[in-house]
CSV table of C-alpha atoms in Angstrom, one decimal:
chain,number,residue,atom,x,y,z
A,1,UNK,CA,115.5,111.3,9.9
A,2,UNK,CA,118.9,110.0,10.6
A,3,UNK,CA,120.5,112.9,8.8
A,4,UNK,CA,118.5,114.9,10.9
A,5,UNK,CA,119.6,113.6,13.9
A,6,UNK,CA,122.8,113.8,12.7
A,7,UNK,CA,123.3,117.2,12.2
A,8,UNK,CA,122.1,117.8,15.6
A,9,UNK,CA,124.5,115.5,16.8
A,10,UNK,CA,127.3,117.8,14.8
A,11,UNK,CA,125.9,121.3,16.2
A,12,UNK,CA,125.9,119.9,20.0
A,13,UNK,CA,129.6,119.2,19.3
A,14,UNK,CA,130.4,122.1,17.8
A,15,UNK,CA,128.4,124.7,20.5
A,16,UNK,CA,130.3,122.2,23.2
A,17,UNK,CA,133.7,122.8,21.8
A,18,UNK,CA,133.3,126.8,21.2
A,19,UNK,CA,131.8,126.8,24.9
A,20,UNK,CA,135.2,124.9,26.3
A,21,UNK,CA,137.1,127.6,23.7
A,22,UNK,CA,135.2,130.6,25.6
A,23,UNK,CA,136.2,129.0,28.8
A,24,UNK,CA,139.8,128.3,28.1
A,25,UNK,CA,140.0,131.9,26.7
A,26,UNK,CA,138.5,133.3,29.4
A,27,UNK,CA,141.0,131.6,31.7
A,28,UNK,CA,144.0,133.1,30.2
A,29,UNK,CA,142.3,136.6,30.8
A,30,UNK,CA,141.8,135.6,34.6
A,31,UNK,CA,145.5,134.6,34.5
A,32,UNK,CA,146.6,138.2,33.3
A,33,UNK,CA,144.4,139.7,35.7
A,34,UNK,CA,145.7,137.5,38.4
A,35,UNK,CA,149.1,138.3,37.9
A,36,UNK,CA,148.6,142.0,37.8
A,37,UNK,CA,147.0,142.6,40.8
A,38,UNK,CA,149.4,139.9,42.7
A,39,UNK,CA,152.2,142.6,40.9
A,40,UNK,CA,150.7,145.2,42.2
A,41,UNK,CA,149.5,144.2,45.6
A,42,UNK,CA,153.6,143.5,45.9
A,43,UNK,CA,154.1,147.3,45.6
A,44,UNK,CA,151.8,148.6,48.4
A,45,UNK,CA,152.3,149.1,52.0
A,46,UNK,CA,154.8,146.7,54.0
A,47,UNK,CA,155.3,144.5,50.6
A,48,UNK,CA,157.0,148.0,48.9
A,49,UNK,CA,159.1,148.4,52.5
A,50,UNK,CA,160.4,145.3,51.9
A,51,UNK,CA,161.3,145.2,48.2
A,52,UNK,CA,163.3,148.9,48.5
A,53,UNK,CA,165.2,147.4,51.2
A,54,UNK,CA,164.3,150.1,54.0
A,55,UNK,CA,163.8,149.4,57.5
A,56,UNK,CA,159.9,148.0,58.1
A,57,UNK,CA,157.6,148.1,60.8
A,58,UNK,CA,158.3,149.7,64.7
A,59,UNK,CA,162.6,150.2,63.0
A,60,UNK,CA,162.6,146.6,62.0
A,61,UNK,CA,166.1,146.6,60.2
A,62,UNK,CA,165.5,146.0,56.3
A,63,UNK,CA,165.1,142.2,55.3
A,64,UNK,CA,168.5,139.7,53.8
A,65,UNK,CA,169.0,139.8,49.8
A,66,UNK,CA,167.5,135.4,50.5
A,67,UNK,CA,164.3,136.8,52.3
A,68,UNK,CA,163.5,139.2,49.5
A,69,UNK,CA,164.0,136.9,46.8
A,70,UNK,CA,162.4,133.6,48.3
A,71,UNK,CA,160.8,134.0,51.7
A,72,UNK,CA,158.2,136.7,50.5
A,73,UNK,CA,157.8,135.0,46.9
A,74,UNK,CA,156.4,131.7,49.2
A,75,UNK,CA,154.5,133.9,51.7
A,76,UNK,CA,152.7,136.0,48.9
A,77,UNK,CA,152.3,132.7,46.8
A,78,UNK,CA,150.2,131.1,49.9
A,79,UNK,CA,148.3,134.4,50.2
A,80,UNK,CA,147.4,134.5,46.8
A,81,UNK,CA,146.1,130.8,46.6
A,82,UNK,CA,145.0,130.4,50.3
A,83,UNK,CA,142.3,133.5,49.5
A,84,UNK,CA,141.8,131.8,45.9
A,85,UNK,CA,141.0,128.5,47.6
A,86,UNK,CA,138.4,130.9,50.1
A,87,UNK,CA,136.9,132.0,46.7
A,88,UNK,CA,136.6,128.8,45.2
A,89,UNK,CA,135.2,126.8,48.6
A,90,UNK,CA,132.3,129.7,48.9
A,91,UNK,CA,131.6,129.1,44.6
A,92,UNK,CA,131.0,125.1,45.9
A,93,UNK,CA,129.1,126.3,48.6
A,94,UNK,CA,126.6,128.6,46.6
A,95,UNK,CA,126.4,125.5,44.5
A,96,UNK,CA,125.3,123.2,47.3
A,97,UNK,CA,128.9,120.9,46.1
A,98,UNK,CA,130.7,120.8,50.1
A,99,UNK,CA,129.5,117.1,50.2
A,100,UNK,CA,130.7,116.4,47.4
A,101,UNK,CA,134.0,117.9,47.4
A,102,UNK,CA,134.4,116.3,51.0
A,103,UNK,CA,133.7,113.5,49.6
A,104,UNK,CA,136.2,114.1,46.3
A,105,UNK,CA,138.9,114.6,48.9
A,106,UNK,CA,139.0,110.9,49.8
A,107,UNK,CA,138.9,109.5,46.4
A,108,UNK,CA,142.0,108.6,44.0
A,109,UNK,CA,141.2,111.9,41.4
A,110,UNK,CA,140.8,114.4,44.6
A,111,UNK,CA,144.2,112.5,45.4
A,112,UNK,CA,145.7,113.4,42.4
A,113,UNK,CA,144.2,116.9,42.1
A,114,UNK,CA,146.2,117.5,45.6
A,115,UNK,CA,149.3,116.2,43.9
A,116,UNK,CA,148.8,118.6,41.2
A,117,UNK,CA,148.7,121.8,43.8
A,118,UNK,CA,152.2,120.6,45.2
A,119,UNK,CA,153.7,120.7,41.6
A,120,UNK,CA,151.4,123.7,40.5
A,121,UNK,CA,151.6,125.7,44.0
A,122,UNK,CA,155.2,125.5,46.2
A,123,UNK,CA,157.2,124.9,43.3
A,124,UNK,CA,155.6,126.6,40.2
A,125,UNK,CA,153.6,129.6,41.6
A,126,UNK,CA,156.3,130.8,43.4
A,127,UNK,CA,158.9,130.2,41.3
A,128,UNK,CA,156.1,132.3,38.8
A,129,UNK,CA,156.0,135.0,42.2
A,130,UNK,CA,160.3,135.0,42.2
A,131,UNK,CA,160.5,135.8,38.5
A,132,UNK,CA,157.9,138.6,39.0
A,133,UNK,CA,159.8,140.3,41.5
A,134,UNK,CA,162.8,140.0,40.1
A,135,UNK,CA,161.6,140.9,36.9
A,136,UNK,CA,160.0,144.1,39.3
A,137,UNK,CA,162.9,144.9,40.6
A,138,UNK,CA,164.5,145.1,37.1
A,139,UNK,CA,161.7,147.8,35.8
A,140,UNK,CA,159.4,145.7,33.8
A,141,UNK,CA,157.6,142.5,35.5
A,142,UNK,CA,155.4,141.3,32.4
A,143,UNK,CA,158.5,140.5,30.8
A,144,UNK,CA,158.6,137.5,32.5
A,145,UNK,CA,154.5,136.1,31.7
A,146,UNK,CA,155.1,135.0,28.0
A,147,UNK,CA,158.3,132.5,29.3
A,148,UNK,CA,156.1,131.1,31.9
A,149,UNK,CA,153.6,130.1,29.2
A,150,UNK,CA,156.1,127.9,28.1
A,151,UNK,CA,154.0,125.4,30.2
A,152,UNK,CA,152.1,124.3,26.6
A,153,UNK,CA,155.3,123.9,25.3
A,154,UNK,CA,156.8,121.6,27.7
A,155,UNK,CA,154.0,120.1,28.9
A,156,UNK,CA,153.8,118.5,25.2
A,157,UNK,CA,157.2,117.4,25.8
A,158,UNK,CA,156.6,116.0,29.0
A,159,UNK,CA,153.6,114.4,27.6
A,160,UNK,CA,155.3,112.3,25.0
A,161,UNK,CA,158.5,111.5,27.7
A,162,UNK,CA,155.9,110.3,31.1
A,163,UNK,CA,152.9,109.0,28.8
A,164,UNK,CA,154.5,108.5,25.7
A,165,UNK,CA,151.7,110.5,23.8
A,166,UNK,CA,152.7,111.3,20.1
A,167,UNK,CA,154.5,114.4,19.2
A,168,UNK,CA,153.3,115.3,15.5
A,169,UNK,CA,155.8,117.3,13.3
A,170,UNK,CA,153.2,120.2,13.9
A,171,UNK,CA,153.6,119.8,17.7
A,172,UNK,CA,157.2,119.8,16.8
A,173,UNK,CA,156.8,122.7,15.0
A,174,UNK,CA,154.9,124.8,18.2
A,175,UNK,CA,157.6,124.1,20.4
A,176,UNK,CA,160.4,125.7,18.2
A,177,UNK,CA,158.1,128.3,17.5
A,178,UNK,CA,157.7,128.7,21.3
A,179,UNK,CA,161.4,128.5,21.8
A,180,UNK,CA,162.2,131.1,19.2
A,181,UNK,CA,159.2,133.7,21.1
A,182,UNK,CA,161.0,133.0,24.5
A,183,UNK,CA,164.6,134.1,23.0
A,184,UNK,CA,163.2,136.9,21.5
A,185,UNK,CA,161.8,138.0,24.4
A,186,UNK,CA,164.4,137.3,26.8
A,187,UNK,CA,167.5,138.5,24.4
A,188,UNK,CA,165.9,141.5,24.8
A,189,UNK,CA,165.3,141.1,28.3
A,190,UNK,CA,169.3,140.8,28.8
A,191,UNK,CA,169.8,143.4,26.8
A,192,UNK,CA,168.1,145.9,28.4
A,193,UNK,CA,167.6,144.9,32.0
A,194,UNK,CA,170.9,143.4,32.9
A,195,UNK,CA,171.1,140.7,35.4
A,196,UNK,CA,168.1,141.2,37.3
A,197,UNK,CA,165.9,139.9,34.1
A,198,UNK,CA,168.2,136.7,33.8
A,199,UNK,CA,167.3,135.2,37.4
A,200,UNK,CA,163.9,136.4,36.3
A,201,UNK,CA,163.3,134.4,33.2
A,202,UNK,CA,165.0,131.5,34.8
A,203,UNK,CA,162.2,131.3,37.0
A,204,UNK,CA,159.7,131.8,35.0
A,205,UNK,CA,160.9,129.1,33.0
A,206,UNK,CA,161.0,126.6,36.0
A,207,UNK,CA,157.6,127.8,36.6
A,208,UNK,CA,156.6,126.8,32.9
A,209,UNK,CA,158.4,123.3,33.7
A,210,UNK,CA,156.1,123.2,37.2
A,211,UNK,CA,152.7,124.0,35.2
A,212,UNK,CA,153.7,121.6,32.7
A,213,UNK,CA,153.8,118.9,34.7
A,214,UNK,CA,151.0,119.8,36.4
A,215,UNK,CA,149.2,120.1,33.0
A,216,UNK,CA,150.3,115.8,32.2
A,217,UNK,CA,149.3,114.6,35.6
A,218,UNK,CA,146.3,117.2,35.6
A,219,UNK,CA,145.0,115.8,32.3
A,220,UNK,CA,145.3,111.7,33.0
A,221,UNK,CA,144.1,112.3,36.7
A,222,UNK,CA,141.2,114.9,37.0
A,223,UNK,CA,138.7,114.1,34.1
A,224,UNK,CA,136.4,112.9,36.7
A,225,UNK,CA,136.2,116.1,38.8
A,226,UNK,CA,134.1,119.0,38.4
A,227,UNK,CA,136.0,121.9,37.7
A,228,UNK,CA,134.8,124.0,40.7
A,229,UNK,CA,135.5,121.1,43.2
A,230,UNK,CA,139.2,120.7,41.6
A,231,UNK,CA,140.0,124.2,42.1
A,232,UNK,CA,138.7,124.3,45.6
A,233,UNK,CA,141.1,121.1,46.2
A,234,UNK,CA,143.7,122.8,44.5
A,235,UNK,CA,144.1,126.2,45.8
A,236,UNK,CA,143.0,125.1,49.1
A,237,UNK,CA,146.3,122.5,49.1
A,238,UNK,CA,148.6,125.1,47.3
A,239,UNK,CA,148.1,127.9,49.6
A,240,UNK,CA,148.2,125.6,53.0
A,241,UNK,CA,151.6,123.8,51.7
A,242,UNK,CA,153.1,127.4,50.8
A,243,UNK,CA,152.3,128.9,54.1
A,244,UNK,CA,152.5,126.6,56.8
A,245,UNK,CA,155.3,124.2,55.1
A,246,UNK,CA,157.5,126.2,52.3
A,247,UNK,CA,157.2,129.8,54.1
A,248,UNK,CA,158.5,128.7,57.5
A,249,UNK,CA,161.1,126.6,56.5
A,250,UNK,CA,162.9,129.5,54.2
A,251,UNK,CA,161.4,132.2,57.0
A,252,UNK,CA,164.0,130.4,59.3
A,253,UNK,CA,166.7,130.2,57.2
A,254,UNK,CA,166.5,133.9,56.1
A,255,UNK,CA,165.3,135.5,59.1
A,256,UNK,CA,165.5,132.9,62.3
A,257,UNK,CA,162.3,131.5,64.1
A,258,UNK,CA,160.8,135.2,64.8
A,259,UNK,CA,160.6,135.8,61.2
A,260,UNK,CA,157.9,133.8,60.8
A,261,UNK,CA,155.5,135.7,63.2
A,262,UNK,CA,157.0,139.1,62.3
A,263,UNK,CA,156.5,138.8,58.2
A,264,UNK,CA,153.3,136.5,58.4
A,265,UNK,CA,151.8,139.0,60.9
A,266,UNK,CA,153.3,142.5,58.8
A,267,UNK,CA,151.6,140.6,56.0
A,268,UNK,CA,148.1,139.8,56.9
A,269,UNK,CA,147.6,143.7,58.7
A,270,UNK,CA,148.7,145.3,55.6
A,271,UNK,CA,146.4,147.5,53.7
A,272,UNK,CA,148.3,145.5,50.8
A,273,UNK,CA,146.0,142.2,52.1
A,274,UNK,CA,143.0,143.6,50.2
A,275,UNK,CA,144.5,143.9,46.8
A,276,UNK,CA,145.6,140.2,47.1
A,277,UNK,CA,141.8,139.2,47.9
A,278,UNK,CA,141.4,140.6,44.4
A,279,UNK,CA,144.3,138.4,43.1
A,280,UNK,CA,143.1,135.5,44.8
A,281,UNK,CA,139.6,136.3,43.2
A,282,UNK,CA,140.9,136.4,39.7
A,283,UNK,CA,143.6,132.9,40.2
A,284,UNK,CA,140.9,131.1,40.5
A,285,UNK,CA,138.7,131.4,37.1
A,286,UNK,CA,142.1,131.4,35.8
A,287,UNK,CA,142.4,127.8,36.7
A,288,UNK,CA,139.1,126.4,37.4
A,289,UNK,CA,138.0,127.9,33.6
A,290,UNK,CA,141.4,126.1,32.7
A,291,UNK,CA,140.5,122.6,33.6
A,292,UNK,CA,136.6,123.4,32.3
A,293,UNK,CA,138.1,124.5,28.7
A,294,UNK,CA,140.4,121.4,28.7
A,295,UNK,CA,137.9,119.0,29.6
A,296,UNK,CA,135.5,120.4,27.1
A,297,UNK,CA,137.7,121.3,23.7
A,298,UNK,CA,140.5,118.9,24.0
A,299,UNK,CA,143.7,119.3,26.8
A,300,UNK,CA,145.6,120.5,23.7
A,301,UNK,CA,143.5,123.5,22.4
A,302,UNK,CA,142.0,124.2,26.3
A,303,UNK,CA,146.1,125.2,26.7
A,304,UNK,CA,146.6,127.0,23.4
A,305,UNK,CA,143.5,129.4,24.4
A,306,UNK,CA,145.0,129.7,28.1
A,307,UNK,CA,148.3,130.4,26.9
A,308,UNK,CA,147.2,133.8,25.3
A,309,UNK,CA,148.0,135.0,28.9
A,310,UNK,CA,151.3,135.6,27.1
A,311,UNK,CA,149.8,138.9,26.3
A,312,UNK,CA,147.2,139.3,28.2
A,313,UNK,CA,149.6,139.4,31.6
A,314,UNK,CA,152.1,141.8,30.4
A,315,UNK,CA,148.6,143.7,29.1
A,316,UNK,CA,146.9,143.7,31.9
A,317,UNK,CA,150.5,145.0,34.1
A,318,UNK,CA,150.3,147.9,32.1
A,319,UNK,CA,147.4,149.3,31.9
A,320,UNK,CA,146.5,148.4,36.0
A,321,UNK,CA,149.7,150.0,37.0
A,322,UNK,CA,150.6,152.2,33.8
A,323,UNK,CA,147.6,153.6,31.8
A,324,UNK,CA,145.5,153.8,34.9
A,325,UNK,CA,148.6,154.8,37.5
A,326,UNK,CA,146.8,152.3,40.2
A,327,UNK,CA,148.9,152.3,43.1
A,328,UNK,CA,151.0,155.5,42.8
A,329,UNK,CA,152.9,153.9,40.6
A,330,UNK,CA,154.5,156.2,37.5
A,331,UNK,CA,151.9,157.2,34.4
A,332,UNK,CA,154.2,155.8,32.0
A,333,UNK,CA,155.2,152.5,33.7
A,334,UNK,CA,156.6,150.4,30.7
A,335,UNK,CA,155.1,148.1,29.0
A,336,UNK,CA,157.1,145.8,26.9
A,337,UNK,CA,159.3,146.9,24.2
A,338,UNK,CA,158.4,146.1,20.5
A,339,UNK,CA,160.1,143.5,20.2
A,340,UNK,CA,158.9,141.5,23.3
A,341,UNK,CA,155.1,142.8,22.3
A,342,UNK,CA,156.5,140.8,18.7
A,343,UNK,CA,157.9,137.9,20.9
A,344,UNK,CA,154.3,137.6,22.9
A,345,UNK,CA,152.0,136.9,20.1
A,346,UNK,CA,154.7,134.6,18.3
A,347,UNK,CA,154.5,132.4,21.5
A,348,UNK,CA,150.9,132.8,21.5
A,349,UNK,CA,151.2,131.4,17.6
A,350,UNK,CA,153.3,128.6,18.6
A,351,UNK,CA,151.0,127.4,21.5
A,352,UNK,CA,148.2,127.2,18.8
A,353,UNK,CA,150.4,125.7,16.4
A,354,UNK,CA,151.0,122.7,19.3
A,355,UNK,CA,147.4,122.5,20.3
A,356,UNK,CA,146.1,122.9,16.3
A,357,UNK,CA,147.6,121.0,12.8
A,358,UNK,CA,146.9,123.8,10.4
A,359,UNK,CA,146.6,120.7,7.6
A,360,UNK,CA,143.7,119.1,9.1
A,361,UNK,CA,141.8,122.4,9.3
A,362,UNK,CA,142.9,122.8,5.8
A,363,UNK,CA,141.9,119.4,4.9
A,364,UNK,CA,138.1,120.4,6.2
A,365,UNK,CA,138.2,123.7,5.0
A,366,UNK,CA,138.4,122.3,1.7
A,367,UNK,CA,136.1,119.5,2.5
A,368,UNK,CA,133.1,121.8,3.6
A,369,UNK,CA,134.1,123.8,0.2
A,370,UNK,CA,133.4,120.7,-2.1
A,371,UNK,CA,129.7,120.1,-0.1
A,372,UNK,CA,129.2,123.6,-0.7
């Protein structure tokens, strides 16, 4: 009988933890389709005025170098989450949860969740949106996704240095790994994209830092939560501070106090506004399935699976705005070269290697042989 019960006992676990797998898997395929459609959405209508550098609007003249680079990274950052927090409020609404996340709001792990969308939104995300433009601008913006999953990587870091959790030699191992993906992909970067690609992966690699941290404090602070109530606190806070704080402030400095009303207003007319509904649609699975898979496999492997969105983001670029020429971009729009395509799955081996100590599975593997 007890054997019996037992064995039960040991499939539950083992249906629960390939269910958080599916769901941290699934998360970093939502991130590559969220960060294609946000790529492409920065293409269309006003958004492609403004990157070219032509005039705008009724012969608005074209926007400073500082506006282009920061001031529409922030406003297309709080789009982005603002519509994801829309999505994720009308998911806890369908599910009969707006008591409950009112209620979450007041309590210290809603708290904490709101502390994570000021890391994770005006200082990640659009440092995340920066390096895509400028990676954009340079011809190839999924060179950029695999150093933003870095996040795995320096959130283990960050782990041991703020909570002083351990840092195995295998953990050790997935970070070098990691680091040796990121300079394979960004030598090549350099190499072939000049200057542009430099400011690019530098903010994609703050953007790793920014998730990272977000990953520690999510992970200690936001067990409690449901996952669709933590998004909707999330997205909701990201997408507020990034348009009514961080937007206006740089709007100003770029552009003077009419810039605000003149870009936000340019923005939200677009035809361009649609796509990022899609965007928003896609962020948030990509998160919400991120804390699900973490709280049901383990914060380690929930970030290994998400991570994949090393590949599955430049992916997902190409064949949206190359294979299937979506948005009058060119048939052949690039994908990476070879050698980043290499560089992608290395990281993606490294972010396993952190989350996963090959040993141990050995260890069982050969365990499970001897029952046999």
């Amino acid at each position: 009988m007890n054997d019996r019960v037992d064995q039960l006992r040991k499939e539950r676990k083992r249906i629960f933890l390939v269910r958080g797998v599916a769901f941290a898997v699934a998360s970093g395929i939502c991130y590559g389709l969220y960060t294609a459609f946000l790529t492409l959405a920065e293409t269309q209508g006003v958004w492609g005025e403004w990157f070219a550098g032509l005039e705008w609007g009724a012969g608005n003249p074209a926007l400073s170098a500082f506006t282009i680079t920061f001031v529409l990274a922030a406003l297309a950052a709080g789009i982005n989450d603002f519509i994801s927090g829309i999505w994720s409020i009308l998911v806890c609404a369908k599910n009969h949860q707006l008591g409950d996340l009112w209620k979450t709001i007041r309590t210290k792990p809603g708290i904490i969740m709101a502390v994570c969308a000021a890391i994770g939104g005006p200082f990640a995300t659009i440092a995340y949106v920066i390096g895509l433009n400028a990676a954009t601008t340079s011809g190839n913006p999924g060179v950029i996704v695999p150093i933003a999953a870095l996040n795995c990587a320096i959130g283990a870091v960050l782990g041991r240095i703020l909570f002083r959790q351990k840092l195995t030699g295998h953990k050790i191992a997935g970070i070098l790994v990691c680091l040796v993906a990121a300079a394979l992909i960004g030598g090549a970067s350099f190499a072939s994209m000049g200057s542009d690609a430099a400011l690019a992966c530098v903010f994609a690699f703050l953007a790793a830092f920014g998730w990272g941290f977000e990953g520690c404090v999510a992970g200690f602070g936001t067990i409690l939560i449901d996952y669709r109530i933590g998004i909707a606190i999330r997205q909701t806070t990201a997408g507020l501070l990034e348009l009514i704080v961080v937007f206006p402030i740089l709007a100003v400095i770029g552009e003077g106090f009419g810039g605000i009303g003149e870009l936000a207003s340019a923005a939200f007319s677009s035809p361009a506004l649609l796509i990022f509904v899609i965007s928003g649609f896609f962020a948030m699975p990509a998160f919400s399935f991120w804390y699900k898979g973490n709280s049901m496999c383990g914060t380690a492997l929930g970030m290994a699976c998400n991570g994949m969105y090393a590949f599955w983001g430049p992916f997902f670029i190409w064949i949206i705005m190359g294979v299937l020429n979506i948005g009058g971009m060119a048939a052949d729009y690039p994908p990476l070269a070879p050698i980043q395509w290499i560089g992608a799955l290395v990281m993606v081996a490294g972010i396993f290697l952190i989350a996963v100590n090959p040993l141990d599975a050995f260890k069982r593997s050969k365990k499970g042989d001897e029952h046999a």
